[in-house]
CSV table of C-alpha atoms in Angstrom, one decimal:
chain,number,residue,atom,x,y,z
A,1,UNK,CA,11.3,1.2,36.9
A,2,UNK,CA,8.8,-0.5,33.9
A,3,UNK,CA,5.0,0.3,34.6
A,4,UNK,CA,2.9,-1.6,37.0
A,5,UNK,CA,0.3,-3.9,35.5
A,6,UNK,CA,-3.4,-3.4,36.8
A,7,UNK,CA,-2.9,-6.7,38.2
A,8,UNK,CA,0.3,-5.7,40.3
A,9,UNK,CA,-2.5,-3.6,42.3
A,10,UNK,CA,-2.3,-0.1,43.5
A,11,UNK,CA,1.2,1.6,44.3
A,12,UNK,CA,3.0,1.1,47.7
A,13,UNK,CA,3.0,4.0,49.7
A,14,UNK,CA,6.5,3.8,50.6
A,15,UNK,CA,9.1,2.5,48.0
A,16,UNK,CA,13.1,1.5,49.7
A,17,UNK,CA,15.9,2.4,47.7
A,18,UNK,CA,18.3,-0.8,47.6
A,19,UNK,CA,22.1,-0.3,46.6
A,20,UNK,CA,24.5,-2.6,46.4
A,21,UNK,CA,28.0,-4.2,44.9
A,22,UNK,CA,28.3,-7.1,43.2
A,23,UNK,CA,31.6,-9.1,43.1
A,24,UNK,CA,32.2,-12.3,40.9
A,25,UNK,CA,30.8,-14.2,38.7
A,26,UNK,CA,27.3,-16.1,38.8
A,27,UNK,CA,23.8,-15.2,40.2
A,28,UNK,CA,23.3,-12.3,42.4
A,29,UNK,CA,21.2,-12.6,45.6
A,30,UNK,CA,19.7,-9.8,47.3
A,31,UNK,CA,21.1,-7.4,49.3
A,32,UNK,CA,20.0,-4.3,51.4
A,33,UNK,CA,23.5,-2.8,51.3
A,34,UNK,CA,27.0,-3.5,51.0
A,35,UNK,CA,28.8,-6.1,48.8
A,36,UNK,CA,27.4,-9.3,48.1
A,37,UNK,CA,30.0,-11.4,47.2
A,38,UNK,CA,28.9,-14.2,45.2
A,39,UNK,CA,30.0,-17.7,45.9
A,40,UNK,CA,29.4,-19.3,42.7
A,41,UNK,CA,32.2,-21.0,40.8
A,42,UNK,CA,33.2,-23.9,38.6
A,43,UNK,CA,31.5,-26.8,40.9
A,44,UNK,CA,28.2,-24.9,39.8
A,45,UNK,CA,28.6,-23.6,36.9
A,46,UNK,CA,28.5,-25.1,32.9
A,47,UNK,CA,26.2,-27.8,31.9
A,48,UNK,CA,27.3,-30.3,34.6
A,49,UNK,CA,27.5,-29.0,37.8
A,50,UNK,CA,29.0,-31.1,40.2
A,51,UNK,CA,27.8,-30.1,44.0
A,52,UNK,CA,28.9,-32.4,46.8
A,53,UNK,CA,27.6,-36.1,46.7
A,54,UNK,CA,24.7,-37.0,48.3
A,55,UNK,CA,24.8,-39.8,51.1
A,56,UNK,CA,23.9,-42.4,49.1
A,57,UNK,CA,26.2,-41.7,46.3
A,58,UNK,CA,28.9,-40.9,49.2
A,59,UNK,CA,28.6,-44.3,50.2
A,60,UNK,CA,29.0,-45.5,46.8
A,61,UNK,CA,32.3,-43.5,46.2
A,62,UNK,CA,33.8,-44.7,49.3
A,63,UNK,CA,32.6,-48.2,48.7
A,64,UNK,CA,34.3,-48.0,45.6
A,65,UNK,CA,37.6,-45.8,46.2
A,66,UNK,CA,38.4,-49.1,48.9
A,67,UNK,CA,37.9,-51.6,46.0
A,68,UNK,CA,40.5,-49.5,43.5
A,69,UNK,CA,42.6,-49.2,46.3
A,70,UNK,CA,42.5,-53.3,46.5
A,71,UNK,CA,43.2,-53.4,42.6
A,72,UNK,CA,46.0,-50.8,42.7
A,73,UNK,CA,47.9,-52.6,45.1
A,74,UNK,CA,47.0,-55.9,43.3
A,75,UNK,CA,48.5,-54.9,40.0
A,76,UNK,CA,51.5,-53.0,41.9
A,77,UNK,CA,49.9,-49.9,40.7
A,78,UNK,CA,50.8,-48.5,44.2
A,79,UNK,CA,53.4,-50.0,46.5
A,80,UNK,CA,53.2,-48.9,49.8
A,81,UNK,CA,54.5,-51.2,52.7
A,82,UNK,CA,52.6,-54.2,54.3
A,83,UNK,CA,51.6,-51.9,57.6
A,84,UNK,CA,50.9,-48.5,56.0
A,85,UNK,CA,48.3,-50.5,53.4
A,86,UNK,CA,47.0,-52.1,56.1
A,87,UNK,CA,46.7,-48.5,57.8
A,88,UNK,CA,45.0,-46.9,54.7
A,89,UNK,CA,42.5,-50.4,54.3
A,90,UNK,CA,41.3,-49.3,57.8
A,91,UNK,CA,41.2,-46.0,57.1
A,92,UNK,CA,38.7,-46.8,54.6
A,93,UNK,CA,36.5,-49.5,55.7
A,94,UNK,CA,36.2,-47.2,59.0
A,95,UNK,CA,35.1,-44.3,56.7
A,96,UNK,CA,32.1,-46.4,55.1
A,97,UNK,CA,31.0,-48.1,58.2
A,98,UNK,CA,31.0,-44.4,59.3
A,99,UNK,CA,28.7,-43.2,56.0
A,100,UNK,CA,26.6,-46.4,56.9
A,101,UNK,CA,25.5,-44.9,59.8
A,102,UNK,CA,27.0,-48.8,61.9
A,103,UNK,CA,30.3,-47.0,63.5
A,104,UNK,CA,30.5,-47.4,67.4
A,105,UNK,CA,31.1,-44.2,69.4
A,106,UNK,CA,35.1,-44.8,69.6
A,107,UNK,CA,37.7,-42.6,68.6
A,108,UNK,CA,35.4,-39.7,67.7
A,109,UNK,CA,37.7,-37.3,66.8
A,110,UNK,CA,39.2,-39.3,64.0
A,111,UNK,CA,35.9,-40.1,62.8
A,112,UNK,CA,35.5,-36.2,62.4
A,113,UNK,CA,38.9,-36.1,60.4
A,114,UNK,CA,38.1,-38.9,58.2
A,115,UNK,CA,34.7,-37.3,57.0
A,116,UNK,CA,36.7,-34.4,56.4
A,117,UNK,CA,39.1,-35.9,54.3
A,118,UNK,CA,36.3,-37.5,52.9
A,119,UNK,CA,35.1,-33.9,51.6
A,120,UNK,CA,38.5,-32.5,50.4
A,121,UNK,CA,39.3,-35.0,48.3
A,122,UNK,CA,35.8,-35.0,46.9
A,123,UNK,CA,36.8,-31.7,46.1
A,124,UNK,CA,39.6,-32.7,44.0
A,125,UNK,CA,37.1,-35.5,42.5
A,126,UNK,CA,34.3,-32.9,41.3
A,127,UNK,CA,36.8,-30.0,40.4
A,128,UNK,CA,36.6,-28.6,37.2
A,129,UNK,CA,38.9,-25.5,35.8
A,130,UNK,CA,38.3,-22.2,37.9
A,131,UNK,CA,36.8,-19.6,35.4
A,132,UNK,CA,38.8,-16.5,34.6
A,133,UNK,CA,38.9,-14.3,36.9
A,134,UNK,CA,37.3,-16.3,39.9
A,135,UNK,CA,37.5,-14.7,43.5
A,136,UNK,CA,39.9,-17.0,45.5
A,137,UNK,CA,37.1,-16.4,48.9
A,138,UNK,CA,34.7,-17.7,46.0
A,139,UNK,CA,36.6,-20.7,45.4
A,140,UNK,CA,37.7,-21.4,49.4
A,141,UNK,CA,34.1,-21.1,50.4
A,142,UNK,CA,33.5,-24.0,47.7
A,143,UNK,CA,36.6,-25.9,49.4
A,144,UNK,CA,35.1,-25.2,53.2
A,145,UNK,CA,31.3,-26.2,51.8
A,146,UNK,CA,32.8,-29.9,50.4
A,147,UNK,CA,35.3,-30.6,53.2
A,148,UNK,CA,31.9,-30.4,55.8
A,149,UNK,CA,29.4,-31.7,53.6
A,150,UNK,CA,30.3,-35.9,54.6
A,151,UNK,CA,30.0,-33.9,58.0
A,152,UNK,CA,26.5,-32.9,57.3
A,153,UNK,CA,25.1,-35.8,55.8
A,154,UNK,CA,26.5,-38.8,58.2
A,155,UNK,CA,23.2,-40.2,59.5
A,156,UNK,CA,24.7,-40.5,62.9
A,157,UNK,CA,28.0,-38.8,64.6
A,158,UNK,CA,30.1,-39.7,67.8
A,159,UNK,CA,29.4,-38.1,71.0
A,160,UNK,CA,30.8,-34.8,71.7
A,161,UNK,CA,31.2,-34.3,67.8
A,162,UNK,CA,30.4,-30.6,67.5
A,163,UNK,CA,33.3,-30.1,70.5
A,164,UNK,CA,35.6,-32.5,68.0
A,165,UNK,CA,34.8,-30.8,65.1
A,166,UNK,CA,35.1,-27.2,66.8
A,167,UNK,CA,38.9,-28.0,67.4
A,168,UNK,CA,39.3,-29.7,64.4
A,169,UNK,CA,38.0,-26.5,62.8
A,170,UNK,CA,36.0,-23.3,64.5
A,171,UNK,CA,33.5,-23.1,66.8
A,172,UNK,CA,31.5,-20.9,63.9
A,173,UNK,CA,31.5,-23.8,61.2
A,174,UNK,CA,30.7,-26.4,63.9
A,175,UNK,CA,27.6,-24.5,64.9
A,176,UNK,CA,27.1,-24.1,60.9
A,177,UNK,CA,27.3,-28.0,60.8
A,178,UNK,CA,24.9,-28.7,63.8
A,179,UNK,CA,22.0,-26.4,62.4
A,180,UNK,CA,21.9,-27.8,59.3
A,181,UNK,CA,21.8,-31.3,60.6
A,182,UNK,CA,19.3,-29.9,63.3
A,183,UNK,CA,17.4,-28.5,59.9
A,184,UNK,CA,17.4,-31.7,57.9
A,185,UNK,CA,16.4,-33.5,61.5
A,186,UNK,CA,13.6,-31.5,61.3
A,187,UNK,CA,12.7,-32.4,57.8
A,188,UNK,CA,14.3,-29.0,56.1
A,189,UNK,CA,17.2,-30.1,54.3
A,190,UNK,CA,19.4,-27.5,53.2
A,191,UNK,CA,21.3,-27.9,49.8
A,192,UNK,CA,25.3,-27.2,49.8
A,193,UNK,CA,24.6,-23.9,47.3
A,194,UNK,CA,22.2,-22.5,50.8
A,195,UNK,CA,25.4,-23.8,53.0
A,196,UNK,CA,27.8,-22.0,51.3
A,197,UNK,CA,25.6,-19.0,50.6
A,198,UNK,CA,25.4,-18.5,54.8
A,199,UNK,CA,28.4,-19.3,55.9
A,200,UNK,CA,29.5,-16.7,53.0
A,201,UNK,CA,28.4,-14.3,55.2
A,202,UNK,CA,30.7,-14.6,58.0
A,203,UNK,CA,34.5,-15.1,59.0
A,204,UNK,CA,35.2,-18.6,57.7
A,205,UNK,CA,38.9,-18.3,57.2
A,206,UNK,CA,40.0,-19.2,60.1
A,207,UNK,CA,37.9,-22.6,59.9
A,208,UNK,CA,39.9,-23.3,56.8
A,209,UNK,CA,43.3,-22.3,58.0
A,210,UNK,CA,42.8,-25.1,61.1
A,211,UNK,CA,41.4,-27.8,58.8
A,212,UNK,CA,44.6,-27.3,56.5
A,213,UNK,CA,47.0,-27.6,59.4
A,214,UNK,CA,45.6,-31.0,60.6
A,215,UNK,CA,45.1,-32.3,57.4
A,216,UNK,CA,48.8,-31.3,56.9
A,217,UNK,CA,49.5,-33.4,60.1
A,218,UNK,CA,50.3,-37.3,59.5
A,219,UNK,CA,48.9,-38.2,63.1
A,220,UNK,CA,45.8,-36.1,62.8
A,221,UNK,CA,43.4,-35.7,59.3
A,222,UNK,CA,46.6,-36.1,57.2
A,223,UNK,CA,46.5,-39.9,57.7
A,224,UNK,CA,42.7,-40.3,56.0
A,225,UNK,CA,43.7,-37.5,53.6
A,226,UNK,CA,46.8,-40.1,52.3
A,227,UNK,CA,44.6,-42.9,52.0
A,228,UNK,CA,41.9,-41.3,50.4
A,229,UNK,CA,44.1,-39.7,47.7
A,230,UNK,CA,46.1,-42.8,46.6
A,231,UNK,CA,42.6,-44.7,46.0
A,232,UNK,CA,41.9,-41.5,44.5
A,233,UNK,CA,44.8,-42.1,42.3
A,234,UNK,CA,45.4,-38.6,43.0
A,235,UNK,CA,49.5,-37.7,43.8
A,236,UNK,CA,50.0,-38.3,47.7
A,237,UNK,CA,49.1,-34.8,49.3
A,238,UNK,CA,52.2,-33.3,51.4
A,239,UNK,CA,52.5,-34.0,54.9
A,240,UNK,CA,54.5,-31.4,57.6
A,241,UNK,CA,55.1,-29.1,54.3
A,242,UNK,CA,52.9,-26.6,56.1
A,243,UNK,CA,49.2,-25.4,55.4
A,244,UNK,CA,50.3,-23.3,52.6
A,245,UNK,CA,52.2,-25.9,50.6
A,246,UNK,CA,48.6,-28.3,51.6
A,247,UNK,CA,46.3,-25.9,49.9
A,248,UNK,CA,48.4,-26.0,47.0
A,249,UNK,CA,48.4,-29.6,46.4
A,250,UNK,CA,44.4,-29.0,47.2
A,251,UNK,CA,44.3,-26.5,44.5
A,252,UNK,CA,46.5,-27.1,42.0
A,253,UNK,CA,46.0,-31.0,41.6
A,254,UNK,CA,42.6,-30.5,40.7
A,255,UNK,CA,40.6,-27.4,41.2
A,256,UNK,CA,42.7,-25.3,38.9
A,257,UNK,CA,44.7,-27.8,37.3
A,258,UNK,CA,43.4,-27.7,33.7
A,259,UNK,CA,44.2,-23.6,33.4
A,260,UNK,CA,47.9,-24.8,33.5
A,261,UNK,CA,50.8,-25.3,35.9
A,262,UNK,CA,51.4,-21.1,36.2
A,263,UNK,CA,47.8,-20.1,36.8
A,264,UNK,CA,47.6,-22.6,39.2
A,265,UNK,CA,50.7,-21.7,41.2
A,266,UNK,CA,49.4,-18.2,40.7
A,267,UNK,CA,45.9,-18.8,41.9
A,268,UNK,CA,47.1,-21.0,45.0
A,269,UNK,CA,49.3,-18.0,46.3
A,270,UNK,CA,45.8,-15.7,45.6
A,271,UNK,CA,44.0,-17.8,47.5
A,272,UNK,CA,46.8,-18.3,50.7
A,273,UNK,CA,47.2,-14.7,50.8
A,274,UNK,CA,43.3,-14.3,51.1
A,275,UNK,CA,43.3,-16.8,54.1
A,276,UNK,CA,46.0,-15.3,55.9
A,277,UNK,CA,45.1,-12.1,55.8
A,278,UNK,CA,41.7,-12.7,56.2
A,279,UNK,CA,42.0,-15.4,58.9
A,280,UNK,CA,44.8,-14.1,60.6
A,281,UNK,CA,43.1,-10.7,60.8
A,282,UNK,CA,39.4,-11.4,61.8
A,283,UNK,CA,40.0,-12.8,65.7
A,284,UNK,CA,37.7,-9.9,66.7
A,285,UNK,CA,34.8,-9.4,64.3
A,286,UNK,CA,31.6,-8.6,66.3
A,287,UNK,CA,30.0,-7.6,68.9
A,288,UNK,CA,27.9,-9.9,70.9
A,289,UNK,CA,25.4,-12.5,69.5
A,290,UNK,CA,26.2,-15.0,67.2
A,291,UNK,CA,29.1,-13.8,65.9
A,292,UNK,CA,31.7,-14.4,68.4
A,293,UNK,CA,32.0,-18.2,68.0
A,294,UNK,CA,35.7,-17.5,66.6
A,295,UNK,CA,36.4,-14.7,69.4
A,296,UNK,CA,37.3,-17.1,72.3
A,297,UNK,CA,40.3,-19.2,72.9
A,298,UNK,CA,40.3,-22.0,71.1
A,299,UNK,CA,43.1,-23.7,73.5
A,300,UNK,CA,39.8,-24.5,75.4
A,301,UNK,CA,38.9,-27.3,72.7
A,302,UNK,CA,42.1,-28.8,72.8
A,303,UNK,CA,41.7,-32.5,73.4
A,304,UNK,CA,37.6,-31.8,72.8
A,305,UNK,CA,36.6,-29.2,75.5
A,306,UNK,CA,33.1,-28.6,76.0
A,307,UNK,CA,31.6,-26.4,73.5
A,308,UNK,CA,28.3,-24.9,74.6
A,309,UNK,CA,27.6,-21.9,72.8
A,310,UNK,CA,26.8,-23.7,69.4
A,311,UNK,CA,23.5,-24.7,67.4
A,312,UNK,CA,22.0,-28.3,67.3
A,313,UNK,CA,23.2,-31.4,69.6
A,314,UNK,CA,26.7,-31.4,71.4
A,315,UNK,CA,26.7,-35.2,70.9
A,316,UNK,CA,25.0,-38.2,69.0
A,317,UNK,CA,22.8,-37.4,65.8
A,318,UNK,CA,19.1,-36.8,67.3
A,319,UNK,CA,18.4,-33.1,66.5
A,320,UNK,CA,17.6,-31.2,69.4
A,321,UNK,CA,14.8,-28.0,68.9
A,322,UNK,CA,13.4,-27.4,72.2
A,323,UNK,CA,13.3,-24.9,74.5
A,324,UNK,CA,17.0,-24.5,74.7
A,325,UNK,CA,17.4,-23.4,71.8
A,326,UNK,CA,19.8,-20.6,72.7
A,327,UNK,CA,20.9,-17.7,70.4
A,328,UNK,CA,23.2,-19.1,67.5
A,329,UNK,CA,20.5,-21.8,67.3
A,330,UNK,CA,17.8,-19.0,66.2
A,331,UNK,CA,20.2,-17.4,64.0
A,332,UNK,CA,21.4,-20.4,61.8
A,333,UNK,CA,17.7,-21.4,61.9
A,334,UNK,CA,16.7,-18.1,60.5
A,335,UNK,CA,19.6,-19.0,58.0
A,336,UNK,CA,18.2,-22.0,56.7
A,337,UNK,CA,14.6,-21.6,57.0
């Protein structure tokens, strides 16, 4: 320990001795004990780091992925059929009207899937080359961070969203979700680096694991995901291949493409055999509090059961921060304060 300046004032009477592990690569946080695992990776690293849009530029990416989709067809660039163009167009315009904050209330678990497109293949827009030796949790808590982000930042969301999005995903990131809109409601906007720094913290592979397998699903997320990617002028992403062969397309056509075919296959099968075993593992991880979000059965939510144990609004977009605030409320709050 270097000596204490007279301006430091007098000594404590009590010191704490803090140990901890670091694992990965970028800043540390502190810890009391344990690991810290660090969540930093190539969207945040180098000279130009490239976090998830902002609304306004969202808007603007949308605005103009729907215009290039135009031209592509135009110049025979793409050629899909009469119908599944005019499927994609509406895909699209719904998704900006959506960002615009003018969507009606309709249809509001495809709204949910089309912001979460919306974030994965702003992923594959913003992905740079994963750095040597990169922690595939690292890299899948930068995927979970983008796909929820559009989530975050639409000015106004269906009713019964947070029940949407907890069967489109867990119960855990949709109470994530609702605190940090109830946050930025409340004039405390978190950044994505804060996001992803808390929801590091707990169990999110299962959240990933369901967004893969609806994405993967041509009559859920996977119908937005197509539409997105061929504006994207990204390869159309696999559809009933299965979550595994999804995340690889997520992975290898952009996130880790410029380390080479090999490393990518390589790092896609790191980062599936994380999820499994991670996800498929943690359907009991706490006791009591807010931690068992992902503990109950999420058959409930099929078809957008009530959800009542999460943070923030069940429905619309007006934060809600009175007294019934209950328990996961307070802890995400904590969180983000």
């Amino acid at each position: 320990m270097s000596a204490r300046f007279p301006a430091d004032g007098t000594e404590p009477s009590e010191g704490i001795h803090v140990e901890a592990r670091v694992q990965g690569q970028g800043q540390a946080y502190q810890v009391v004990q344990g690991t810290q695992k660090i969540v930093h990776h190539h969207h945040y690293s180098g000279s130009n780091p490239a976090p998830p849009l902002g609304l306004p530029e969202l808007r603007l990416w949308i605005k103009r992925l729907a215009s290039d989709y135009r031209t592509l067809i135009a110049d025979g660039s793409v050629k899909p059929g009469r119908r599944q163009a005019a499927a994609h167009h509406r895909q699209l315009d719904a998704l900006y009207r959506e960002l615009a904050g003018t969507a009606g209330n309709r249809d509001g678990k495809e709204q949910l899937r089309r912001l979460l497109a919306a974030g994965a293949v702003q992923y594959l827009d913003r992905a740079t080359p994963v750095p040597d030796g990169a922690l595939p949790e690292a890299v899948m808590v930068d995927l979970v961070v983008f796909a929820l982000w559009p989530v975050v930042q639409t000015p106004r969301l269906p009713d019964g969203w947070q029940d949407h999005l907890a069967e489109l995903a867990t119960p855990r990131l949709a109470a994530f979700v609702a605190g940090a809109r109830d946050a930025a409601g409340r004039g405390r906007p978190i950044s994505p680096e804060a996001f992803g720094r808390a929801l590091a913290g707990k169990p999110f592979a299962p959240g990933i694991l369901a967004l893969l397998d609806d994405l993967d699903d041509p009559r859920g997320g996977g119908a937005s995901l197509t539409a997105l990617s061929l504006a994207g002028r990204y390869a159309q992403p696999p559809q009933k291949a299965g979550a595994k062969a999804l995340l690889g397309w997520l992975l290898g056509a952009g996130a880790v493409g410029g380390a080479g075919a090999a490393s990518a296959v390589d790092f896609a099968d790191r980062a599936w055999q994380w999820l499994h075993d991670t996800g498929r593992g943690s359907t009991h991880h706490g006791s009591g509090g807010p931690d068992m979000g992902d503990d109950e059965d999420l058959d409930q939510h099929r078809g957008g059961g009530r959800v009542t144990h999460g943070a923030g609004p069940a429905r619309g977009a007006g934060p809600s921060h009175g007294p019934g605030h209950d328990a996961v409320g307070d802890f995400i709050d904590d969180l983000f304060s």
